[in-house]
């Protein structure tokens, strides 16, 4: 869409939203936040216990105990208990500290409300808000750009590209992806220039939010775990890579 058509489709205006409309949309769409990681002692302990090396050590202790090596079995069990205990304490304290730090961090964005530029908490942005961008600003949501002045954004967090991407306001028939030059995406950084854009998506509906949600679905396996799984699966046949 052209910039004007995009604004009309989102039910906004060049002067931004009114406070009443913004409040109504906030109730409808929810806050512009990603799903936060909750610190749970049970989950941390489970990750420690599921360590393949600890499982092997417990197996060795069991075999040692059954074959008359009671002393060795006790020593191995104590080592495993200490490893799990220390790992649990360190990981739980680290996650609790990170959670506390995240709770203390507050980001604001410059948006138009009732025709006036005001500082709005990033979590309160809604589709239809008109947001200003300048050098060094982290883009607070997925935006359709309305006007730009030599605007370039560093989109490495989404695409892995090291070079900034030049932005424009021209309509594009490209697929909906982080490669769109007429959009600025949440989590990317303004590298040069300035501009304004209208919020299209917030929270987990943004490109960055979808990636974050996908990463949070399941903890990534270590190379050792992948190797153990491959060894078990290939025990009756040829080894797998």
mmCIF file of C-alpha atoms in Angstrom:
data_model
loop_
_atom_site.group_PDB
_atom_site.id
_atom_site.type_symbol
_atom_site.label_atom_id
_atom_site.label_comp_id
_atom_site.label_asym_id
_atom_site.label_seq_id
_atom_site.Cartn_x
_atom_site.Cartn_y
_atom_site.Cartn_z
ATOM 1 C CA UNK A 1 0.000 0.000 0.000
ATOM 2 C CA UNK A 2 0.939 3.614 -0.389
ATOM 3 C CA UNK A 3 1.509 5.439 2.921
ATOM 4 C CA UNK A 4 -1.883 7.127 2.866
ATOM 5 C CA UNK A 5 -3.683 3.882 2.094
ATOM 6 C CA UNK A 6 -1.862 2.139 4.945
ATOM 7 C CA UNK A 7 -2.918 4.836 7.404
ATOM 8 C CA UNK A 8 -6.516 4.561 6.235
ATOM 9 C CA UNK A 9 -6.479 0.761 6.470
ATOM 10 C CA UNK A 10 -5.262 0.975 10.074
ATOM 11 C CA UNK A 11 -7.949 3.483 10.993
ATOM 12 C CA UNK A 12 -5.375 6.097 11.951
ATOM 13 C CA UNK A 13 -4.394 9.546 10.782
ATOM 14 C CA UNK A 14 -1.294 11.617 10.236
ATOM 15 C CA UNK A 15 -1.969 13.292 13.581
ATOM 16 C CA UNK A 16 -1.907 9.981 15.429
ATOM 17 C CA UNK A 17 -4.602 8.507 17.649
ATOM 18 C CA UNK A 18 -6.647 10.151 20.332
ATOM 19 C CA UNK A 19 -6.080 9.046 23.921
ATOM 20 C CA UNK A 20 -9.539 7.454 23.993
ATOM 21 C CA UNK A 21 -8.957 5.461 20.802
ATOM 22 C CA UNK A 22 -5.487 4.421 21.984
ATOM 23 C CA UNK A 23 -6.935 3.096 25.246
ATOM 24 C CA UNK A 24 -9.614 1.163 23.382
ATOM 25 C CA UNK A 25 -7.063 -0.405 21.047
ATOM 26 C CA UNK A 26 -4.808 -1.291 23.970
ATOM 27 C CA UNK A 27 -7.654 -3.294 25.498
ATOM 28 C CA UNK A 28 -8.303 -4.939 22.130
ATOM 29 C CA UNK A 29 -4.752 -5.778 21.040
ATOM 30 C CA UNK A 30 -3.008 -6.022 24.395
ATOM 31 C CA UNK A 31 0.305 -4.560 25.487
ATOM 32 C CA UNK A 32 3.221 -4.329 23.088
ATOM 33 C CA UNK A 33 5.382 -6.847 24.944
ATOM 34 C CA UNK A 34 6.854 -10.234 24.189
ATOM 35 C CA UNK A 35 6.193 -13.305 26.299
ATOM 36 C CA UNK A 36 8.523 -13.046 29.277
ATOM 37 C CA UNK A 37 10.439 -15.984 30.656
ATOM 38 C CA UNK A 38 9.171 -16.911 34.114
ATOM 39 C CA UNK A 39 11.748 -18.137 36.611
ATOM 40 C CA UNK A 40 10.570 -21.487 37.982
ATOM 41 C CA UNK A 41 12.674 -23.491 40.404
ATOM 42 C CA UNK A 42 11.161 -26.765 39.166
ATOM 43 C CA UNK A 43 12.072 -26.042 35.552
ATOM 44 C CA UNK A 44 15.635 -25.104 36.487
ATOM 45 C CA UNK A 45 16.041 -28.282 38.550
ATOM 46 C CA UNK A 46 14.620 -30.400 35.726
ATOM 47 C CA UNK A 47 17.167 -28.994 33.274
ATOM 48 C CA UNK A 48 19.937 -29.902 35.683
ATOM 49 C CA UNK A 49 18.690 -33.462 36.214
ATOM 50 C CA UNK A 50 18.181 -34.091 32.480
ATOM 51 C CA UNK A 51 21.877 -33.586 31.797
ATOM 52 C CA UNK A 52 23.043 -36.727 29.904
ATOM 53 C CA UNK A 53 26.376 -36.769 31.746
ATOM 54 C CA UNK A 54 24.592 -36.974 35.100
ATOM 55 C CA UNK A 55 22.426 -39.805 33.806
ATOM 56 C CA UNK A 56 25.563 -41.710 32.794
ATOM 57 C CA UNK A 57 27.117 -41.117 36.218
ATOM 58 C CA UNK A 58 23.990 -42.335 37.998
ATOM 59 C CA UNK A 59 24.027 -45.426 35.805
ATOM 60 C CA UNK A 60 27.676 -46.010 36.717
ATOM 61 C CA UNK A 61 26.842 -45.623 40.416
ATOM 62 C CA UNK A 62 24.003 -48.145 40.090
ATOM 63 C CA UNK A 63 26.202 -50.680 38.332
ATOM 64 C CA UNK A 64 28.969 -50.151 40.884
ATOM 65 C CA UNK A 65 26.549 -50.677 43.758
ATOM 66 C CA UNK A 66 25.145 -53.874 42.264
ATOM 67 C CA UNK A 67 28.607 -55.317 41.672
ATOM 68 C CA UNK A 68 29.833 -54.752 45.221
ATOM 69 C CA UNK A 69 31.470 -51.371 44.828
ATOM 70 C CA UNK A 70 29.362 -49.631 47.439
ATOM 71 C CA UNK A 71 31.995 -47.021 48.286
ATOM 72 C CA UNK A 72 32.407 -46.020 44.661
ATOM 73 C CA UNK A 73 28.653 -45.813 44.242
ATOM 74 C CA UNK A 74 28.352 -43.471 47.240
ATOM 75 C CA UNK A 75 31.185 -41.263 45.956
ATOM 76 C CA UNK A 76 29.611 -40.978 42.504
ATOM 77 C CA UNK A 77 26.186 -40.238 44.015
ATOM 78 C CA UNK A 78 27.649 -37.467 46.182
ATOM 79 C CA UNK A 79 29.423 -35.952 43.173
ATOM 80 C CA UNK A 80 26.175 -36.011 41.186
ATOM 81 C CA UNK A 81 24.239 -34.427 44.056
ATOM 82 C CA UNK A 82 26.819 -31.669 44.459
ATOM 83 C CA UNK A 83 26.864 -31.029 40.705
ATOM 84 C CA UNK A 84 23.075 -30.782 40.515
ATOM 85 C CA UNK A 85 22.892 -28.631 43.641
ATOM 86 C CA UNK A 86 25.576 -26.168 42.604
ATOM 87 C CA UNK A 87 24.258 -25.986 39.038
ATOM 88 C CA UNK A 88 20.726 -25.372 40.283
ATOM 89 C CA UNK A 89 21.764 -22.609 42.687
ATOM 90 C CA UNK A 90 23.903 -20.807 40.106
ATOM 91 C CA UNK A 91 21.386 -21.029 37.274
ATOM 92 C CA UNK A 92 18.415 -20.072 39.441
ATOM 93 C CA UNK A 93 20.226 -17.053 40.882
ATOM 94 C CA UNK A 94 21.323 -15.957 37.397
ATOM 95 C CA UNK A 95 17.798 -16.227 35.973
ATOM 96 C CA UNK A 96 16.322 -14.412 38.982
ATOM 97 C CA UNK A 97 18.873 -11.599 38.555
ATOM 98 C CA UNK A 98 18.093 -11.266 34.832
ATOM 99 C CA UNK A 99 14.374 -11.214 35.544
ATOM 100 C CA UNK A 100 14.874 -8.470 38.122
ATOM 101 C CA UNK A 101 16.940 -6.409 35.678
ATOM 102 C CA UNK A 102 14.333 -6.777 32.927
ATOM 103 C CA UNK A 103 11.639 -5.573 35.311
ATOM 104 C CA UNK A 104 13.622 -2.392 35.993
ATOM 105 C CA UNK A 105 14.167 -1.508 32.331
ATOM 106 C CA UNK A 106 11.626 0.893 30.831
ATOM 107 C CA UNK A 107 11.592 2.088 27.219
ATOM 108 C CA UNK A 108 9.646 5.035 25.844
ATOM 109 C CA UNK A 109 8.790 5.961 22.275
ATOM 110 C CA UNK A 110 7.869 9.322 20.778
ATOM 111 C CA UNK A 111 4.333 9.034 19.412
ATOM 112 C CA UNK A 112 1.554 11.374 18.372
ATOM 113 C CA UNK A 113 -1.413 11.358 20.723
ATOM 114 C CA UNK A 114 -4.211 13.901 20.296
ATOM 115 C CA UNK A 115 -2.044 15.596 17.663
ATOM 116 C CA UNK A 116 0.819 16.219 20.105
ATOM 117 C CA UNK A 117 4.187 14.451 20.264
ATOM 118 C CA UNK A 118 4.465 12.745 23.659
ATOM 119 C CA UNK A 119 6.617 10.079 25.278
ATOM 120 C CA UNK A 120 4.655 6.828 25.459
ATOM 121 C CA UNK A 121 5.811 3.613 27.146
ATOM 122 C CA UNK A 122 6.694 1.125 24.422
ATOM 123 C CA UNK A 123 4.356 -1.411 26.019
ATOM 124 C CA UNK A 124 1.406 0.959 25.467
ATOM 125 C CA UNK A 125 1.868 1.385 21.716
ATOM 126 C CA UNK A 126 -1.009 0.094 19.581
ATOM 127 C CA UNK A 127 -1.656 -0.370 15.852
ATOM 128 C CA UNK A 128 -2.401 3.039 14.369
ATOM 129 C CA UNK A 129 0.034 4.993 16.551
ATOM 130 C CA UNK A 130 2.368 7.291 14.621
ATOM 131 C CA UNK A 131 5.924 6.935 15.944
ATOM 132 C CA UNK A 132 8.998 9.070 15.286
ATOM 133 C CA UNK A 133 12.400 7.518 14.639
ATOM 134 C CA UNK A 134 15.870 9.003 14.959
ATOM 135 C CA UNK A 135 19.482 7.824 15.122
ATOM 136 C CA UNK A 136 20.134 5.261 17.831
ATOM 137 C CA UNK A 137 16.483 4.490 18.536
ATOM 138 C CA UNK A 138 15.407 0.863 18.799
ATOM 139 C CA UNK A 139 12.294 0.452 16.661
ATOM 140 C CA UNK A 140 9.495 -0.251 19.189
ATOM 141 C CA UNK A 141 7.069 -2.118 16.888
ATOM 142 C CA UNK A 142 6.582 -3.097 13.257
ATOM 143 C CA UNK A 143 6.008 0.167 11.390
ATOM 144 C CA UNK A 144 4.872 1.148 7.906
ATOM 145 C CA UNK A 145 7.055 4.167 7.152
ATOM 146 C CA UNK A 146 5.239 7.385 6.283
ATOM 147 C CA UNK A 147 8.201 9.671 5.645
ATOM 148 C CA UNK A 148 11.964 9.222 5.820
ATOM 149 C CA UNK A 149 15.065 11.407 5.742
ATOM 150 C CA UNK A 150 17.990 9.234 4.635
ATOM 151 C CA UNK A 151 16.746 6.587 7.043
ATOM 152 C CA UNK A 152 18.774 3.393 7.428
ATOM 153 C CA UNK A 153 18.142 0.581 9.920
ATOM 154 C CA UNK A 154 20.428 -2.139 11.211
ATOM 155 C CA UNK A 155 18.343 -5.313 10.817
ATOM 156 C CA UNK A 156 21.040 -7.793 11.826
ATOM 157 C CA UNK A 157 18.911 -9.046 14.723
ATOM 158 C CA UNK A 158 16.383 -10.368 12.185
ATOM 159 C CA UNK A 159 18.386 -11.132 9.062
ATOM 160 C CA UNK A 160 21.969 -11.521 10.275
ATOM 161 C CA UNK A 161 23.127 -8.932 7.732
ATOM 162 C CA UNK A 162 25.924 -6.673 8.944
ATOM 163 C CA UNK A 163 25.111 -3.744 6.636
ATOM 164 C CA UNK A 164 22.261 -1.324 7.398
ATOM 165 C CA UNK A 165 19.230 -1.284 5.109
ATOM 166 C CA UNK A 166 18.143 1.923 3.370
ATOM 167 C CA UNK A 167 14.463 2.711 3.901
ATOM 168 C CA UNK A 168 11.892 4.390 1.685
ATOM 169 C CA UNK A 169 8.152 5.055 1.681
ATOM 170 C CA UNK A 170 7.413 3.652 -1.767
ATOM 171 C CA UNK A 171 4.825 0.882 -2.033
ATOM 172 C CA UNK A 172 6.244 -2.580 -2.629
ATOM 173 C CA UNK A 173 4.866 -5.844 -3.987
ATOM 174 C CA UNK A 174 7.506 -7.887 -2.115
ATOM 175 C CA UNK A 175 6.465 -10.630 0.272
ATOM 176 C CA UNK A 176 5.813 -9.762 3.931
ATOM 177 C CA UNK A 177 9.271 -10.234 5.409
ATOM 178 C CA UNK A 178 12.013 -8.309 7.226
ATOM 179 C CA UNK A 179 13.354 -7.387 3.786
ATOM 180 C CA UNK A 180 10.638 -4.802 3.093
ATOM 181 C CA UNK A 181 12.291 -1.422 2.557
ATOM 182 C CA UNK A 182 9.137 0.552 3.400
ATOM 183 C CA UNK A 183 8.844 -0.954 6.892
ATOM 184 C CA UNK A 184 10.866 -0.704 10.093
ATOM 185 C CA UNK A 185 10.775 -3.762 12.323
ATOM 186 C CA UNK A 186 10.702 -4.161 16.081
ATOM 187 C CA UNK A 187 14.122 -4.721 17.626
ATOM 188 C CA UNK A 188 16.083 -3.183 14.755
ATOM 189 C CA UNK A 189 18.147 -0.046 15.329
ATOM 190 C CA UNK A 190 18.060 3.254 13.448
ATOM 191 C CA UNK A 191 21.562 3.556 12.022
ATOM 192 C CA UNK A 192 21.167 6.824 10.149
ATOM 193 C CA UNK A 193 18.635 9.524 9.372
ATOM 194 C CA UNK A 194 15.138 9.954 10.760
ATOM 195 C CA UNK A 195 11.557 9.202 9.884
ATOM 196 C CA UNK A 196 8.017 8.509 10.990
ATOM 197 C CA UNK A 197 5.958 5.380 10.749
ATOM 198 C CA UNK A 198 2.562 4.039 11.721
ATOM 199 C CA UNK A 199 2.399 0.970 13.930
ATOM 200 C CA UNK A 200 1.182 -2.096 12.032
ATOM 201 C CA UNK A 201 1.900 -4.925 14.483
ATOM 202 C CA UNK A 202 2.791 -5.117 18.164
ATOM 203 C CA UNK A 203 3.997 -7.734 20.630
ATOM 204 C CA UNK A 204 4.178 -11.327 19.459
ATOM 205 C CA UNK A 205 2.534 -10.400 16.147
ATOM 206 C CA UNK A 206 5.702 -8.599 15.022
ATOM 207 C CA UNK A 207 8.462 -10.301 13.028
ATOM 208 C CA UNK A 208 10.742 -10.159 16.065
ATOM 209 C CA UNK A 209 7.969 -11.453 18.319
ATOM 210 C CA UNK A 210 7.347 -14.479 16.099
ATOM 211 C CA UNK A 211 11.043 -15.361 16.211
ATOM 212 C CA UNK A 212 11.139 -14.957 19.992
ATOM 213 C CA UNK A 213 8.038 -17.116 20.392
ATOM 214 C CA UNK A 214 9.573 -19.834 18.230
ATOM 215 C CA UNK A 215 12.782 -19.845 20.249
ATOM 216 C CA UNK A 216 10.832 -20.070 23.489
ATOM 217 C CA UNK A 217 8.852 -23.141 22.506
ATOM 218 C CA UNK A 218 11.631 -25.604 23.273
ATOM 219 C CA UNK A 219 15.120 -25.388 24.719
ATOM 220 C CA UNK A 220 17.778 -26.025 22.093
ATOM 221 C CA UNK A 221 19.687 -29.286 22.488
ATOM 222 C CA UNK A 222 23.428 -29.283 23.016
ATOM 223 C CA UNK A 223 25.754 -30.987 20.549
ATOM 224 C CA UNK A 224 26.342 -33.729 23.116
ATOM 225 C CA UNK A 225 22.603 -34.413 23.461
ATOM 226 C CA UNK A 226 22.192 -34.526 19.694
ATOM 227 C CA UNK A 227 25.113 -36.944 19.464
ATOM 228 C CA UNK A 228 23.670 -39.213 22.172
ATOM 229 C CA UNK A 229 20.299 -39.269 20.459
ATOM 230 C CA UNK A 230 21.935 -40.085 17.127
ATOM 231 C CA UNK A 231 23.933 -42.892 18.704
ATOM 232 C CA UNK A 232 20.835 -44.454 20.252
ATOM 233 C CA UNK A 233 18.932 -44.179 16.971
ATOM 234 C CA UNK A 234 21.746 -45.809 14.990
ATOM 235 C CA UNK A 235 22.541 -48.651 17.422
ATOM 236 C CA UNK A 236 20.910 -51.185 15.098
ATOM 237 C CA UNK A 237 22.283 -49.763 11.882
ATOM 238 C CA UNK A 238 24.910 -47.507 10.448
ATOM 239 C CA UNK A 239 25.908 -44.381 12.403
ATOM 240 C CA UNK A 240 24.063 -41.134 11.696
ATOM 241 C CA UNK A 241 25.575 -37.677 11.438
#
